[in-house]
Short mmCIF file of C-alpha atoms in Angstrom, two decimals:
data_model
loop_
_atom_site.label_atom_id
_atom_site.label_comp_id
_atom_site.label_asym_id
_atom_site.label_seq_id
_atom_site.Cartn_x
_atom_site.Cartn_y
_atom_site.Cartn_z
CA UNK A 1063 151.51 31.82 25.37
CA UNK A 1064 150.21 28.70 27.35
CA UNK A 1065 152.81 26.69 29.39
CA UNK A 1066 153.64 22.94 28.62
CA UNK A 1067 151.97 22.20 31.90
CA UNK A 1068 148.77 24.00 30.91
CA UNK A 1069 148.75 22.46 27.39
CA UNK A 1070 149.25 18.65 28.89
CA UNK A 1071 146.51 19.36 31.44
CA UNK A 1072 144.03 20.55 28.66
CA UNK A 1073 144.87 17.49 26.49
CA UNK A 1074 144.40 15.12 29.48
CA UNK A 1075 141.09 16.97 30.25
CA UNK A 1076 139.92 16.91 26.46
CA UNK A 1077 140.57 13.02 26.26
CA UNK A 1078 138.49 12.33 29.44
CA UNK A 1079 135.71 14.68 28.31
CA UNK A 1080 135.46 12.43 25.11
CA UNK A 1081 134.68 9.19 27.14
CA UNK A 1082 132.24 11.06 29.51
CA UNK A 1083 129.10 8.90 29.86
CA UNK A 1084 126.63 11.34 28.50
CA UNK A 1085 128.12 12.67 25.25
CA UNK A 1086 129.66 8.94 24.57
CA UNK A 1087 126.07 7.54 24.82
CA UNK A 1088 124.48 10.28 22.71
CA UNK A 1089 127.06 9.72 20.00
CA UNK A 1090 126.40 6.08 19.96
CA UNK A 1091 122.67 5.73 20.54
CA UNK A 1092 119.30 7.26 19.21
CA UNK A 1093 115.65 6.55 19.33
CA UNK A 1094 113.71 7.00 16.31
CA UNK A 1095 110.10 7.02 14.97
CA UNK A 1096 106.78 6.81 17.05
CA UNK A 1097 104.63 4.18 15.56
CA UNK A 1098 107.21 1.14 15.84
CA UNK A 1099 110.35 2.86 17.31
CA UNK A 1100 113.84 1.63 16.58
CA UNK A 1101 116.73 1.95 18.66
CA UNK A 1102 119.56 3.08 16.54
CA UNK A 1103 123.14 2.06 17.92
CA UNK A 1104 126.13 2.90 15.87
CA UNK A 1105 124.83 2.00 12.42
CA UNK A 1106 122.38 -0.75 13.56
CA UNK A 1107 118.72 -0.61 14.00
CA UNK A 1108 116.67 -2.74 16.83
CA UNK A 1109 113.02 -2.75 16.88
CA UNK A 1110 111.31 -1.86 19.96
CA UNK A 1111 108.28 -4.15 19.79
CA UNK A 1112 107.11 -4.57 23.26
CA UNK A 1113 109.17 -3.75 26.38
CA UNK A 1114 112.49 -1.76 26.52
CA UNK A 1115 114.40 -2.84 29.53
CA UNK A 1116 117.85 -1.72 31.00
CA UNK A 1117 120.23 -3.15 33.24
CA UNK A 1118 123.80 -2.32 34.17
CA UNK A 1119 126.83 -2.79 36.45
CA UNK A 1120 130.28 -0.84 36.61
CA UNK A 1121 132.01 2.29 37.98
CA UNK A 1122 130.63 4.54 35.06
CA UNK A 1123 127.25 3.20 34.75
CA UNK A 1124 125.38 5.64 36.92
CA UNK A 1125 126.22 8.55 34.42
CA UNK A 1126 125.38 6.17 31.38
CA UNK A 1127 122.12 5.43 32.72
CA UNK A 1128 120.99 8.64 33.11
CA UNK A 1129 121.93 9.67 29.61
CA UNK A 1130 120.21 6.32 28.43
CA UNK A 1131 116.94 7.22 30.31
CA UNK A 1132 116.97 10.66 28.61
CA UNK A 1133 117.27 9.12 25.18
CA UNK A 1134 114.86 6.32 25.80
CA UNK A 1135 112.24 8.39 27.66
CA UNK A 1136 108.94 6.73 28.17
CA UNK A 1137 109.70 3.86 26.22
CA UNK A 1138 111.92 2.32 29.07
CA UNK A 1139 109.67 0.06 31.06
CA UNK A 1140 112.25 -0.47 33.95
CA UNK A 1141 115.72 -0.71 34.83
CA UNK A 1142 118.13 -1.89 37.36
CA UNK A 1143 121.77 -0.86 37.70
CA UNK A 1144 124.49 -1.93 40.28
CA UNK A 1145 127.04 0.75 41.14
CA UNK A 1146 129.83 1.14 43.58
CA UNK A 1147 128.97 1.86 47.05
CA UNK A 1148 128.73 6.20 48.04
CA UNK A 1149 128.92 6.94 44.31
CA UNK A 1150 125.42 8.99 44.08
CA UNK A 1151 126.84 10.95 47.28
CA UNK A 1152 130.24 11.69 46.04
CA UNK A 1153 129.03 12.82 42.37
CA UNK A 1154 126.50 14.93 44.40
CA UNK A 1155 129.21 16.49 46.39
CA UNK A 1156 131.20 17.34 43.23
CA UNK A 1157 128.23 19.06 41.76
CA UNK A 1158 127.96 16.41 39.00
CA UNK A 1159 124.10 16.43 38.68
CA UNK A 1160 124.13 15.26 35.01
CA UNK A 1161 125.64 11.79 36.19
CA UNK A 1162 122.58 11.25 38.69
CA UNK A 1163 118.89 9.99 37.69
CA UNK A 1164 116.07 12.09 37.88
CA UNK A 1165 113.65 11.96 40.86
CA UNK A 1166 110.91 9.81 39.31
CA UNK A 1167 113.37 7.53 37.31
CA UNK A 1168 112.22 4.09 36.42
CA UNK A 1169 115.61 2.82 36.85
CA UNK A 1170 116.33 1.29 40.32
CA UNK A 1171 119.97 1.82 41.72
CA UNK A 1172 121.78 -0.57 43.96
CA UNK A 1173 124.89 0.35 45.67
CA UNK A 1174 127.37 -2.37 46.60
CA UNK A 1175 130.78 -3.88 46.20
CA UNK A 1176 132.59 -1.99 49.04
CA UNK A 1177 136.46 -1.52 48.30
CA UNK A 1178 135.52 -3.12 44.90
CA UNK A 1179 134.73 -6.60 46.52
CA UNK A 1180 131.59 -8.44 45.94
CA UNK A 1181 129.13 -8.21 49.15
CA UNK A 1182 125.83 -8.94 50.02
CA UNK A 1183 124.37 -5.68 48.42
CA UNK A 1184 126.21 -6.34 45.11
CA UNK A 1185 124.78 -9.94 45.25
CA UNK A 1186 121.10 -8.50 46.05
CA UNK A 1187 121.51 -6.31 42.79
CA UNK A 1188 122.83 -9.25 40.81
CA UNK A 1189 119.96 -11.32 41.68
CA UNK A 1190 117.53 -8.71 40.78
CA UNK A 1191 119.32 -8.39 37.19
CA UNK A 1192 118.93 -11.97 37.08
CA UNK A 1193 115.23 -12.17 37.69
CA UNK A 1194 114.49 -9.30 35.39
CA UNK A 1195 116.73 -11.01 32.45
CA UNK A 1196 114.79 -14.40 33.06
CA UNK A 1197 111.34 -12.68 32.63
CA UNK A 1198 112.03 -11.26 29.26
CA UNK A 1199 110.10 -12.62 25.94
CA UNK A 1200 111.08 -12.66 22.37
CA UNK A 1201 109.66 -9.06 21.78
CA UNK A 1202 111.47 -7.36 24.35
CA UNK A 1203 114.76 -5.62 24.11
CA UNK A 1204 117.25 -5.54 27.15
CA UNK A 1205 119.85 -2.82 26.95
CA UNK A 1206 123.05 -3.60 29.18
CA UNK A 1207 125.36 -0.98 30.34
CA UNK A 1208 129.04 -1.98 31.09
CA UNK A 1209 131.88 -0.42 32.23
CA UNK A 1210 134.93 -1.63 34.38
CA UNK A 1211 134.50 -2.56 37.92
CA UNK A 1212 131.36 -4.40 36.69
CA UNK A 1213 132.79 -7.84 37.81
CA UNK A 1214 132.65 -7.12 41.74
CA UNK A 1215 129.06 -5.72 41.19
CA UNK A 1216 127.70 -8.97 39.52
CA UNK A 1217 128.45 -11.63 41.77
CA UNK A 1218 125.98 -14.48 41.50
CA UNK A 1219 127.52 -17.86 42.20
CA UNK A 1220 126.11 -20.87 40.60
CA UNK A 1221 123.99 -22.69 43.57
CA UNK A 1222 124.80 -24.47 45.92
CA UNK A 1223 127.90 -22.24 46.15
CA UNK A 1224 127.73 -19.36 48.61
CA UNK A 1225 129.26 -15.77 48.05
CA UNK A 1226 131.67 -16.10 50.82
CA UNK A 1227 132.83 -19.62 49.50
CA UNK A 1228 133.61 -18.05 46.04
CA UNK A 1229 135.51 -15.28 47.59
CA UNK A 1230 137.51 -17.48 49.77
CA UNK A 1231 138.68 -19.51 46.95
CA UNK A 1232 139.62 -16.27 44.91
CA UNK A 1233 141.41 -14.99 47.80
CA UNK A 1234 143.26 -18.18 48.33
CA UNK A 1235 144.24 -18.30 44.48
CA UNK A 1236 145.51 -14.54 44.82
CA UNK A 1237 147.64 -15.18 47.88
CA UNK A 1238 149.48 -18.27 45.96
CA UNK A 1239 150.13 -15.69 43.17
CA UNK A 1240 147.64 -16.41 40.35
CA UNK A 1241 147.39 -13.73 37.65
CA UNK A 1242 144.39 -11.65 37.23
CA UNK A 1243 143.32 -13.61 34.03
CA UNK A 1244 143.31 -16.84 36.04
CA UNK A 1245 141.17 -15.58 38.86
CA UNK A 1246 138.70 -14.38 36.22
CA UNK A 1247 138.64 -17.70 34.56
CA UNK A 1248 137.66 -19.53 37.84
CA UNK A 1249 135.26 -16.83 38.69
CA UNK A 1250 133.51 -17.16 35.38
CA UNK A 1251 133.20 -20.88 35.92
CA UNK A 1252 131.57 -20.59 39.18
CA UNK A 1253 129.30 -17.89 38.28
CA UNK A 1254 125.70 -17.55 36.70
CA UNK A 1255 125.94 -14.20 35.02
CA UNK A 1256 129.63 -14.05 33.95
CA UNK A 1257 131.00 -15.53 30.76
CA UNK A 1258 127.83 -14.98 28.69
CA UNK A 1259 125.62 -16.10 31.41
CA UNK A 1260 123.42 -12.87 31.41
CA UNK A 1261 122.75 -12.98 27.80
CA UNK A 1262 121.56 -16.62 27.78
CA UNK A 1263 119.19 -15.83 30.69
CA UNK A 1264 117.91 -13.27 28.72
CA UNK A 1265 117.33 -15.44 25.73
CA UNK A 1266 115.00 -14.83 23.54
CA UNK A 1267 114.85 -11.21 24.00
CA UNK A 1268 117.21 -9.07 21.91
CA UNK A 1269 120.21 -7.92 23.91
CA UNK A 1270 122.37 -4.95 23.16
CA UNK A 1271 125.57 -4.27 25.32
CA UNK A 1272 126.98 -0.69 25.36
CA UNK A 1273 130.47 -1.23 26.60
CA UNK A 1274 132.97 1.24 27.98
CA UNK A 1275 136.53 -0.72 28.03
CA UNK A 1276 138.90 -0.37 30.55
CA UNK A 1277 140.90 -3.18 29.52
CA UNK A 1278 143.88 -3.38 27.29
CA UNK A 1279 142.98 -4.41 23.82
CA UNK A 1280 139.14 -4.22 24.55
CA UNK A 1281 138.31 -8.05 24.94
CA UNK A 1282 134.66 -8.51 25.20
CA UNK A 1283 134.97 -11.59 27.42
CA UNK A 1284 137.30 -9.99 29.72
CA UNK A 1285 135.74 -6.36 30.45
CA UNK A 1286 133.45 -6.82 33.44
CA UNK A 1287 134.10 -10.86 33.07
CA UNK A 1288 132.02 -10.52 29.90
CA UNK A 1289 128.40 -11.32 30.99
CA UNK A 1290 127.08 -10.70 27.40
CA UNK A 1291 129.79 -12.38 25.45
CA UNK A 1292 130.77 -16.02 24.55
CA UNK A 1293 133.49 -17.05 27.01
CA UNK A 1294 136.62 -18.61 25.57
CA UNK A 1295 137.26 -20.72 28.47
CA UNK A 1296 135.70 -24.07 29.74
CA UNK A 1297 135.52 -25.76 33.03
CA UNK A 1298 138.68 -27.73 32.01
CA UNK A 1299 140.68 -24.42 32.17
CA UNK A 1300 139.38 -23.86 35.60
CA UNK A 1301 140.39 -27.22 37.01
CA UNK A 1302 143.83 -26.73 35.41
CA UNK A 1303 144.21 -23.63 37.29
CA UNK A 1304 143.20 -25.06 40.50
CA UNK A 1305 145.62 -27.84 40.03
CA UNK A 1306 148.42 -25.69 39.29
CA UNK A 1307 147.95 -23.75 42.55
CA UNK A 1308 147.52 -27.06 44.60
CA UNK A 1309 143.76 -26.25 45.60
CA UNK A 1310 142.18 -29.13 43.89
CA UNK A 1311 141.99 -31.08 47.00
CA UNK A 1312 140.92 -28.45 49.46
CA UNK A 1313 137.71 -27.08 47.64
CA UNK A 1314 134.34 -26.61 49.32
CA UNK A 1315 131.73 -29.27 48.60
CA UNK A 1316 129.71 -27.03 46.63
CA UNK A 1317 132.39 -25.99 44.45
CA UNK A 1318 133.16 -29.67 43.66
CA UNK A 1319 129.30 -30.31 43.11
CA UNK A 1320 129.20 -27.50 40.34
CA UNK A 1321 132.54 -28.41 38.78
CA UNK A 1322 131.71 -31.88 38.53
CA UNK A 1323 128.34 -31.34 36.97
CA UNK A 1324 129.53 -28.71 34.32
CA UNK A 1325 130.33 -30.11 30.69
CA UNK A 1326 134.04 -30.32 30.60
CA UNK A 1327 134.19 -28.55 26.90
CA UNK A 1328 132.49 -25.30 26.09
CA UNK A 1329 129.03 -26.71 25.08
CA UNK A 1330 128.15 -26.97 21.49
CA UNK A 1331 128.74 -23.19 21.11
CA UNK A 1332 125.73 -21.51 22.60
CA UNK A 1333 123.77 -19.27 20.48
CA UNK A 1334 124.45 -15.45 20.72
CA UNK A 1335 122.76 -14.52 17.82
CA UNK A 1336 120.36 -12.44 19.97
CA UNK A 1337 123.13 -10.57 21.29
CA UNK A 1338 125.12 -7.34 20.01
CA UNK A 1339 127.97 -6.27 21.84
CA UNK A 1340 129.12 -2.65 21.17
CA UNK A 1341 132.33 -0.79 22.57
CA UNK A 1342 131.41 3.01 22.84
CA UNK A 1343 134.27 4.28 24.71
CA UNK A 1344 137.97 3.20 24.87
CA UNK A 1345 141.34 4.42 25.67
CA UNK A 1346 141.85 4.86 21.74
CA UNK A 1347 139.01 7.03 21.47
CA UNK A 1348 140.19 9.43 24.14
CA UNK A 1349 143.61 9.62 22.62
CA UNK A 1350 142.34 10.14 19.17
CA UNK A 1351 140.24 13.31 20.43
CA UNK A 1352 143.51 14.57 22.44
CA UNK A 1353 145.65 14.05 19.19
CA UNK A 1354 143.42 16.17 17.31
CA UNK A 1355 143.69 18.97 19.90
CA UNK A 1356 147.52 18.74 20.12
CA UNK A 1357 147.71 19.18 16.22
CA UNK A 1358 145.35 22.30 16.68
CA UNK A 1359 147.93 23.67 19.25
CA UNK A 1360 150.84 23.02 16.82
CA UNK A 1361 152.45 20.11 18.09
CA UNK A 1362 153.64 17.11 15.67
CA UNK A 1363 151.51 14.41 17.58
CA UNK A 1364 152.23 10.69 17.56
CA UNK A 1365 150.13 8.16 19.50
CA UNK A 1366 152.55 5.42 20.88
CA UNK A 1367 150.21 2.90 21.97
CA UNK A 1368 146.97 2.12 24.16
CA UNK A 1369 148.56 -1.12 25.82
CA UNK A 1370 151.37 0.48 27.77
CA UNK A 1371 151.56 -2.32 30.59
CA UNK A 1372 154.73 -3.56 32.62
CA UNK A 1373 156.57 -2.62 35.97
CA UNK A 1374 156.42 1.04 36.46
CA UNK A 1375 160.43 1.36 36.69
CA UNK A 1376 160.78 -0.13 33.15
CA UNK A 1377 157.98 1.77 31.51
CA UNK A 1378 159.50 4.90 32.98
CA UNK A 1379 163.05 4.04 31.24
CA UNK A 1380 161.17 3.38 27.84
CA UNK A 1381 159.75 6.90 28.10
CA UNK A 1382 162.83 8.54 29.25
CA UNK A 1383 164.57 6.95 26.21
CA UNK A 1384 162.12 8.05 23.79
CA UNK A 1385 162.33 11.50 25.18
CA UNK A 1386 166.05 11.36 24.63
CA UNK A 1387 165.66 10.29 20.99
CA UNK A 1388 163.14 13.32 20.41
CA UNK A 1389 165.71 15.68 21.82
CA UNK A 1390 168.45 14.22 19.82
CA UNK A 1391 166.44 14.40 16.79
CA UNK A 1392 165.91 18.17 17.43
CA UNK A 1393 169.72 18.81 17.71
CA UNK A 1394 170.07 18.00 14.02
CA UNK A 1395 169.70 15.40 11.16
CA UNK A 1396 171.53 12.07 12.06
CA UNK A 1397 171.43 11.55 15.69
CA UNK A 1398 174.75 9.92 15.65
CA UNK A 1399 176.20 6.72 17.62
CA UNK A 1400 174.24 7.91 20.64
CA UNK A 1401 171.02 7.99 18.58
CA UNK A 1402 171.73 4.23 17.56
CA UNK A 1403 172.56 2.98 21.20
CA UNK A 1404 169.23 4.76 22.33
CA UNK A 1405 167.19 3.22 19.46
CA UNK A 1406 168.74 -0.18 20.13
CA UNK A 1407 167.89 0.03 23.99
CA UNK A 1408 164.32 1.06 23.17
CA UNK A 1409 163.76 -1.86 20.79
CA UNK A 1410 165.08 -4.32 23.44
CA UNK A 1411 163.07 -2.83 26.06
CA UNK A 1412 159.89 -2.86 24.21
CA UNK A 1413 160.43 -6.52 23.20
CA UNK A 1414 160.85 -7.41 26.93
CA UNK A 1415 157.66 -5.38 28.01
CA UNK A 1416 155.80 -7.23 25.45
CA UNK A 1417 153.48 -4.26 24.72
CA UNK A 1418 150.89 -5.48 22.15
CA UNK A 1419 150.18 -3.53 19.16
CA UNK A 1420 153.29 -1.45 19.67
CA UNK A 1421 155.02 -1.00 16.27
CA UNK A 1422 158.29 0.70 17.69
CA UNK A 1423 160.37 0.50 14.35
CA UNK A 1424 157.50 2.36 12.53
CA UNK A 1425 157.31 4.90 15.53
CA UNK A 1426 160.95 5.49 15.67
CA UNK A 1427 160.93 6.03 11.72
CA UNK A 1428 158.42 8.75 12.13
CA UNK A 1429 160.56 10.35 14.76
CA UNK A 1430 163.43 11.00 12.27
CA UNK A 1431 163.53 14.32 10.56
CA UNK A 1432 161.52 16.41 13.07
CA UNK A 1433 161.80 20.02 12.81
CA UNK A 1434 162.74 21.62 15.77
CA UNK A 1435 160.62 24.77 15.29
CA UNK A 1436 157.42 22.42 15.99
CA UNK A 1437 157.19 21.10 19.42
CA UNK A 1438 156.29 17.04 19.49
CA UNK A 1439 153.51 15.54 21.63
CA UNK A 1440 153.60 11.90 22.25
CA UNK A 1441 150.33 10.30 23.72
CA UNK A 1442 149.83 6.84 25.21
CA UNK A 1443 147.65 5.00 27.34
CA UNK A 1444 147.35 1.49 29.28
CA UNK A 1445 147.99 0.65 32.88
CA UNK A 1446 151.29 0.07 34.56
CA UNK A 1447 151.93 -1.98 37.83
CA UNK A 1448 153.78 -1.03 41.05
CA UNK A 1449 155.43 -3.58 43.37
CA UNK A 1450 154.87 -2.05 46.84
CA UNK A 1451 157.93 -2.22 48.75
CA UNK A 1452 157.31 0.75 51.02
CA UNK A 1453 154.78 2.25 53.18
CA UNK A 1454 154.31 5.55 51.70
CA UNK A 1455 151.48 7.04 49.98
CA UNK A 1456 151.22 7.15 46.16
CA UNK A 1457 149.51 5.65 43.01
CA UNK A 1458 151.18 4.32 39.87
CA UNK A 1459 150.64 7.55 37.92
CA UNK A 1460 152.45 9.59 40.32
CA UNK A 1461 155.23 7.23 40.85
CA UNK A 1462 155.83 6.83 36.93
CA UNK A 1463 155.89 10.63 36.74
CA UNK A 1464 158.52 10.99 39.32
CA UNK A 1465 160.50 8.18 38.02
CA UNK A 1466 160.54 9.94 34.64
CA UNK A 1467 161.63 13.24 36.40
CA UNK A 1468 164.38 11.55 38.08
CA UNK A 1469 165.68 9.45 35.10
CA UNK A 1470 165.58 12.54 32.85
CA UNK A 1471 167.69 14.61 35.54
CA UNK A 1472 170.22 11.69 35.57
CA UNK A 1473 170.40 11.41 31.85
CA UNK A 1474 170.89 15.24 31.68
CA UNK A 1475 173.91 14.99 34.04
CA UNK A 1476 175.50 12.37 32.03
CA UNK A 1477 174.79 13.58 28.47
CA UNK A 1478 177.64 14.65 26.34
CA UNK A 1479 175.57 16.28 23.68
CA UNK A 1480 173.57 18.63 25.80
CA UNK A 1481 170.52 17.90 23.46
CA UNK A 1482 168.48 17.18 26.87
CA UNK A 1483 169.53 20.55 28.36
CA UNK A 1484 168.02 22.48 25.23
CA UNK A 1485 164.75 21.18 25.49
CA UNK A 1486 161.74 21.72 27.73
CA UNK A 1487 159.99 18.74 28.74
CA UNK A 1488 156.74 17.92 30.78
CA UNK A 1489 155.42 14.62 31.46
CA UNK A 1490 151.98 13.78 32.74
CA UNK A 1491 150.35 10.65 33.68
CA UNK A 1492 146.98 10.35 35.11
CA UNK A 1493 144.07 7.91 35.67
CA UNK A 1494 140.91 8.64 33.48
CA UNK A 1495 138.54 7.81 36.57
CA UNK A 1496 140.18 10.59 38.52
CA UNK A 1497 141.60 8.24 41.02
CA UNK A 1498 145.43 7.19 41.45
CA UNK A 1499 146.03 4.76 44.07
CA UNK A 1500 144.66 5.47 47.57
CA UNK A 1501 145.12 9.05 47.06
CA UNK A 1502 142.90 12.33 45.89
CA UNK A 1503 145.15 12.82 42.87
CA UNK A 1504 144.43 11.41 39.44
CA UNK A 1505 148.18 11.49 38.81
CA UNK A 1506 151.02 14.19 38.48
CA UNK A 1507 153.15 16.32 36.16
CA UNK A 1508 156.81 16.07 36.24
CA UNK A 1509 159.81 17.53 34.46
CA UNK A 1510 163.62 17.17 35.09
CA UNK A 1511 163.89 20.83 36.62
CA UNK A 1512 161.39 19.83 39.50
CA UNK A 1513 163.79 16.83 40.39
CA UNK A 1514 166.79 19.32 40.11
CA UNK A 1515 165.16 21.73 42.63
CA UNK A 1516 163.96 18.86 45.00
CA UNK A 1517 167.62 17.64 45.24
CA UNK A 1518 168.92 21.20 45.49
CA UNK A 1519 166.47 21.54 48.67
CA UNK A 1520 168.20 18.30 49.98
CA UNK A 1521 165.33 16.02 49.33
CA UNK A 1522 166.06 12.38 48.53
CA UNK A 1523 163.92 11.47 45.51
CA UNK A 1524 165.58 8.05 45.43
CA UNK A 1525 164.27 7.15 49.05
CA UNK A 1526 160.98 8.74 48.40
CA UNK A 1527 160.76 6.17 45.35
CA UNK A 1528 161.85 3.35 47.41
CA UNK A 1529 159.23 4.03 49.91
CA UNK A 1530 156.43 4.41 47.18
CA UNK A 1531 155.72 7.86 48.46
CA UNK A 1532 155.26 9.78 45.36
CA UNK A 1533 152.07 11.56 46.82
CA UNK A 1534 153.80 12.92 49.88
CA UNK A 1535 156.54 14.20 47.69
CA UNK A 1536 154.12 15.97 45.15
CA UNK A 1537 151.91 17.43 47.81
CA UNK A 1538 154.49 18.87 50.01
CA UNK A 1539 156.89 20.16 47.39
CA UNK A 1540 155.99 23.27 45.57
CA UNK A 1541 152.65 23.46 47.29
CA UNK A 1542 151.12 20.34 45.36
CA UNK A 1543 151.24 22.36 42.13
CA UNK A 1544 152.51 19.36 40.13
CA UNK A 1545 149.66 17.11 41.45
CA UNK A 1546 146.88 16.47 38.82
CA UNK A 1547 143.62 16.66 40.80
CA UNK A 1548 140.40 16.28 38.76
CA UNK A 1549 138.02 14.76 41.35
CA UNK A 1550 135.90 11.66 40.35
CA UNK A 1551 135.31 11.82 36.43
CA UNK A 1552 132.48 9.34 36.25
CA UNK A 1553 134.36 7.40 33.49
CA UNK A 1554 137.16 5.05 33.25
CA UNK A 1555 139.38 4.06 30.29
CA UNK A 1556 142.73 3.17 32.08
CA UNK A 1557 145.64 5.74 32.40
CA UNK A 1558 146.71 8.36 29.76
CA UNK A 1559 150.09 9.87 29.43
CA UNK A 1560 151.03 13.09 27.78
CA UNK A 1561 154.76 13.92 26.62
CA UNK A 1562 155.37 17.38 25.55
CA UNK A 1563 158.74 18.44 24.24
CA UNK A 1564 160.08 21.71 22.56
CA UNK A 1565 163.38 22.95 21.70
CA UNK A 1566 164.46 25.99 23.62
#
C-alpha cells in the first residue's frame, strides 16, 4: 500500500494538474462554427465578427497563451503577452514544451519585471498592449489572459509620471509599513491600465478576460490590479493613504499634477457592458479536484478553507489543534474535557486569524463521529506570512511544515490520553507555482517522527525556526527526502496544504 507521504504527494500533484494552463483553458474555451465563428467561454457565446486579438500578463500567461493559440487557430490576428524575465528558458530547461509558443506564433512575447519589479522591459510591453487596445473597433474581440504577477508586468504610469517616480513612491510607502492593499490602491490611481484602464482603452471592442486567481477570495479588481474590472477605489482613497503615511507634501510634481486633475469621486460609473471577466482557475478548483481523488483513495475528506492566511506560527497552532482533535475523535465517541478545551482554543484562534469563509463550528461538527477505520484527509489553501528574523534559507511552506512537526512532537510529549501517539500523521504544504521563498523547493512534508529523530540526533529545531532556516534543515536531514521539489509548474493559485491522519 502507498505511504501517507506518497498519497499526500499525489493529491498535491493532482490539485496543481487541474489548474495547469492548457487543461484549464481547454475546459473553459472553445471556438465554434466557420461562417461566423463564435468564441464559447464557460456558457457564453461571443461572435467573432472581424479581428480576434489577444493580450496577457502574468506568471502563468505563457502556457495560457500557447493553449489559447491552439484553440483559436487562424482566427487570431495578433497578440502581445508580458511574462516574467527568463521564463521561456526555464520552461525549456524543464522540458515543458507544451507551455511554449510555436515557432511561427502570431503572439509577440515580451519578458520583463526582473525580481517581480516593474522595469523598462515591462513598460515597453505595457505600451505595446496599450497601443493594440486603443486601435480596436466595435467589431473586434479582445481576449485578455491574466494571472498572478500581472501587476508588475503591466506598468504604465499616467503621463507625465515616470516609472521610476512611481516606483520610488511605492517603495517609500512600503518602507513606512503600508499594507499591500494600500500599495495597490495608490498604484492603480497613478496607472493607465490598472483599475479597469485596459478595458476602457479597448472600448468599443468586446473584451473577454480569462483569469487565473492567486488572491484569496478571487476579487476581480485585485488580481493583477484589475485591468479589466471596475475599480472600487477613487483618487480620494489614494490621497487618504498618502496622508496617513505622511507623504502628501513630498510627492514628485508629476504625481501632484495627475492627482489634482483626476476626478475626486469614481466618475459616473464607467460603462463595463463590453467586458466579461471569467475566473477559469482558482485555489478552490484545485482543492475540489484533490478532494475527489482523496475520497477515491478511501479518505474521509474535508476542505477547511481556501483562505488560510496569517502569521505562520499561529496558522501552525491552528493546524496542530485540528490534528489533535481528529486523533481524539479516533480514540472514541465523546472526546471528553480535553476535546472541549481544544475546540475552545480552535474557535478562539480562528476568530483572531479572521480567516474569511471559514465556518469552523460546522467543520468541527463534521469531525464528530469519525470512524477510526477510515483515514482522514483535510485540505486547505491560501497564503501565510513569515516575519523574517533570522538569516537562514527557507520559505513559508517549509517553515509551516516544520512548525507543525515540532508542535505535534510537543503535544505528544505532553498528552495524557496517548491519542496522538496512536495516529500516523503527515502534513504537506506547497506553493502551486513550484516555488517556496528563494529556494528550489515548492514546500515540504513533515511528521512528528521526523522532529523526534532530528532531536535525537542533537539538532535544535527551535533554533532552526528562529533563524528561518527550514530549507537547510530539510535539505540536510534524511537526504532532503522531506522537501517537495516539483520545479516550476507554469501555474499559480497560492499554496495548498494536505493533512493525512490514520489510526495505527
